[in-house]
Short mmCIF file of C-alpha atoms in Angstrom, two decimals:
data_model
loop_
_atom_site.label_atom_id
_atom_site.label_comp_id
_atom_site.label_asym_id
_atom_site.label_seq_id
_atom_site.Cartn_x
_atom_site.Cartn_y
_atom_site.Cartn_z
CA ALA Y 1 38.91 4.52 -47.97
CA ASN Y 2 41.73 2.12 -47.71
CA GLY Y 3 39.89 -1.47 -47.24
CA TRP Y 4 42.83 -1.91 -44.30
CA GLY Y 5 40.31 0.05 -41.71
CA ASP Y 6 36.82 -2.29 -43.48
CA ASP Y 7 39.06 -5.29 -42.75
CA ALA Y 8 40.05 -4.56 -38.88
CA GLU Y 9 36.96 -3.30 -38.74
CA ALA Y 10 35.37 -6.89 -39.78
CA THR Y 11 38.07 -8.90 -37.61
CA MET Y 12 36.76 -6.57 -34.41
CA ASN Y 13 33.45 -7.42 -35.34
CA ARG Y 14 33.86 -11.23 -35.19
CA VAL Y 15 35.61 -10.92 -32.05
CA HIS Y 16 33.46 -12.07 -29.20
CA PRO Y 17 35.22 -12.01 -25.69
CA ASP Y 18 35.98 -15.20 -23.46
CA PHE Y 19 35.95 -12.79 -20.20
CA ILE Y 20 35.14 -9.75 -18.79
CA VAL Y 21 37.54 -7.72 -16.47
CA GLU Y 22 35.75 -5.55 -14.60
CA ARG Y 23 36.97 -3.03 -11.74
CA MET Y 24 35.10 -2.75 -8.64
CA GLY Y 25 36.35 -0.46 -6.20
CA ASP Y 26 39.92 -1.63 -6.30
CA ASP Y 27 39.50 -5.17 -7.04
CA LEU Y 28 38.98 -6.35 -10.21
CA VAL Y 29 36.70 -9.23 -11.11
CA VAL Y 30 37.16 -11.74 -13.71
CA SER Y 31 34.26 -13.82 -15.08
CA LEU Y 32 33.87 -15.80 -18.50
CA THR Y 33 31.39 -15.15 -20.93
CA ARG Y 34 30.74 -17.87 -22.60
CA GLY Y 35 28.45 -21.34 -21.33
CA ARG Y 36 27.43 -21.36 -17.66
CA ASP Y 37 27.83 -23.42 -15.49
CA ILE Y 38 25.01 -26.62 -14.72
CA GLN Y 39 24.82 -28.86 -11.55
CA PRO Y 40 26.60 -31.61 -11.98
CA LEU Y 41 24.62 -34.84 -13.90
CA ARG Y 42 24.91 -38.10 -12.74
CA VAL Y 43 22.73 -41.65 -14.15
CA SER Y 44 20.11 -42.04 -12.06
CA PRO Y 45 19.97 -44.85 -9.76
CA VAL Y 46 16.66 -46.34 -10.77
CA TYR Y 47 18.47 -46.72 -14.52
CA GLN Y 48 21.23 -48.70 -13.19
CA GLU Y 49 19.31 -51.03 -10.21
CA MET Y 50 17.66 -51.56 -13.58
CA MET Y 51 20.65 -52.67 -15.43
CA GLN Y 52 21.64 -54.83 -12.46
CA ASP Y 53 18.74 -56.73 -11.98
CA TYR Y 54 18.58 -57.69 -15.81
CA GLN Y 55 22.48 -58.56 -16.03
CA SER Y 56 22.52 -60.95 -12.78
CA SER Y 57 19.02 -62.87 -13.72
CA ALA Y 58 20.63 -65.51 -16.25
CA LYS Y 59 17.81 -67.56 -15.88
CA ASN Y 60 14.45 -66.14 -17.67
CA ARG Y 61 16.58 -64.25 -20.81
CA SER Y 62 14.55 -64.21 -23.62
CA ARG Y 63 14.93 -62.40 -26.65
CA GLU Y 64 13.06 -59.72 -25.36
CA ARG Y 65 14.92 -59.22 -22.31
CA LYS Y 66 18.38 -59.23 -24.29
CA GLN Y 67 17.33 -56.28 -26.16
CA THR Y 68 15.72 -55.02 -23.23
CA LEU Y 69 19.47 -55.56 -21.57
CA LEU Y 70 21.28 -53.56 -24.34
CA PHE Y 71 18.79 -50.80 -24.57
CA ILE Y 72 19.39 -49.90 -21.21
CA LYS Y 73 22.98 -50.38 -21.45
CA GLN Y 74 23.58 -48.69 -24.65
CA LYS Y 75 21.33 -45.30 -22.68
CA VAL Y 76 23.16 -45.35 -19.95
CA ASP Y 77 26.57 -46.16 -21.40
CA GLN Y 78 25.98 -42.50 -23.34
CA ALA Y 79 24.46 -40.73 -20.37
CA GLN Y 80 28.10 -41.71 -19.00
CA TRP Y 81 29.57 -40.39 -21.66
CA PHE Y 82 27.91 -36.82 -21.70
CA ILE Y 83 28.64 -36.99 -18.17
CA GLU Y 84 32.34 -37.12 -18.77
CA ALA Y 85 31.91 -34.68 -21.87
CA LEU Y 86 30.61 -31.83 -19.35
CA ARG Y 87 33.21 -32.91 -16.86
CA GLN Y 88 36.07 -32.02 -19.09
CA ARG Y 89 34.17 -28.74 -20.56
CA ARG Y 90 34.29 -27.33 -16.76
CA GLU Y 91 37.22 -28.34 -16.60
CA ARG Y 92 38.29 -26.38 -18.98
CA ARG Y 93 36.50 -23.16 -18.12
CA ASN Y 94 38.89 -24.01 -14.80
CA THR Y 95 41.97 -23.58 -16.71
CA LEU Y 96 41.00 -20.54 -18.39
CA TYR Y 97 39.11 -18.84 -15.55
CA VAL Y 98 42.77 -19.83 -13.57
CA THR Y 99 44.86 -18.80 -16.58
CA MET Y 100 42.85 -15.25 -17.26
CA LYS Y 101 43.63 -14.46 -13.45
CA ALA Y 102 47.63 -15.31 -13.26
CA ILE Y 103 47.64 -12.79 -16.20
CA ILE Y 104 44.81 -10.40 -14.42
CA ASP Y 105 47.68 -11.16 -11.14
CA ILE Y 106 51.12 -10.00 -13.25
CA GLN Y 107 49.58 -6.97 -15.58
CA LYS Y 108 47.61 -5.85 -12.72
CA LYS Y 109 48.31 -2.41 -12.69
CA PHE Y 110 46.72 -2.04 -16.91
CA PHE Y 111 43.92 -3.72 -15.69
CA GLN Y 112 43.91 -1.07 -13.61
CA ASP Y 113 44.22 2.09 -15.64
CA GLY Y 114 44.41 0.60 -18.97
CA ASN Y 115 47.89 2.24 -19.30
CA GLU Y 116 49.82 0.56 -22.07
CA ALA Y 117 53.09 1.90 -20.20
CA ASP Y 118 52.09 -0.46 -16.98
CA LEU Y 119 52.62 -3.07 -18.84
CA LYS Y 120 55.39 -5.56 -17.73
CA PRO Y 121 57.92 -7.95 -19.67
CA MET Y 122 55.47 -11.17 -18.89
CA ILE Y 123 56.55 -14.47 -20.67
CA LEU Y 124 54.33 -17.98 -20.96
CA LYS Y 125 56.44 -19.53 -17.94
CA ASP Y 126 55.43 -16.51 -15.58
CA VAL Y 127 51.63 -17.28 -16.19
CA ALA Y 128 52.72 -21.40 -16.38
CA ASP Y 129 54.45 -21.12 -12.73
CA PRO Y 130 51.70 -19.93 -10.70
CA THR Y 131 49.02 -21.55 -12.16
CA GLY Y 132 50.89 -25.25 -12.36
CA TYR Y 133 50.47 -25.48 -15.94
CA ASP Y 134 52.22 -26.50 -18.80
CA VAL Y 135 53.73 -23.64 -21.07
CA SER Y 136 51.41 -25.62 -23.38
CA THR Y 137 48.75 -25.41 -22.01
CA ILE Y 138 49.19 -21.00 -21.13
CA SER Y 139 50.20 -20.83 -25.29
CA ARG Y 140 47.29 -22.84 -26.10
CA VAL Y 141 44.72 -20.69 -23.79
CA SER Y 142 46.79 -17.11 -24.85
CA ASN Y 143 46.66 -17.65 -28.61
CA SER Y 144 42.76 -17.85 -29.41
CA LYS Y 145 41.39 -16.05 -26.34
CA TYR Y 146 39.76 -12.56 -25.60
CA VAL Y 147 39.00 -10.47 -22.97
CA GLN Y 148 36.70 -7.24 -22.99
CA THR Y 149 38.38 -4.28 -19.95
CA ASP Y 150 37.78 -1.08 -19.17
CA PHE Y 151 40.14 0.18 -21.97
CA GLY Y 152 38.87 -2.44 -25.11
CA ILE Y 153 39.27 -6.01 -26.15
CA PHE Y 154 42.31 -7.47 -26.14
CA SER Y 155 43.99 -10.95 -27.17
CA LEU Y 156 45.87 -12.54 -24.61
CA LYS Y 157 48.76 -12.38 -26.62
CA HIS Y 158 49.04 -8.82 -26.24
CA PHE Y 159 49.88 -9.19 -22.41
CA PHE Y 160 52.90 -11.22 -23.27
CA SER Y 161 56.45 -9.82 -24.55
CA ASP Y 162 57.59 -13.06 -25.38
CA GLY Y 163 56.48 -13.21 -29.59
CA THR Y 164 57.52 -10.61 -32.14
CA VAL Y 165 55.81 -9.36 -35.05
CA ASN Y 166 56.74 -9.13 -38.32
CA ASP Y 167 55.23 -7.75 -41.93
#
């Protein structure tokens, strides 16, 4: 046994696809495998009102009242930061989904039959144009993501012809 086969097998065991493309009749359905969408979050109006009440009451600003205001403000700020992080995550997931859909549209025949001969020449710009994303965004997505098909797991780089492979 040569070490190359073992290394290749170990690498395959570590690859977890980011997308699954399945045939459903004549249609191809794509889904993201990691992270499920959660319901939109917001800071409770009760806490926002409480913070406004504490901020607006200039009189009776005892040390305890100031500490309470600071505590509420810190918690509201933390919640808003968390909500923004989740919003950005949803945007990234949307970018991934739209990019994968564009690749499927271009390489549809391959995703239907798995025949490598059906892969069309495709460059990053071919995916960037219909998605409206920058070529650098498509490059970043395609360099680090994998798709599971009925014919195996492939790096998204596999579907592009604009690169060369060197030993």
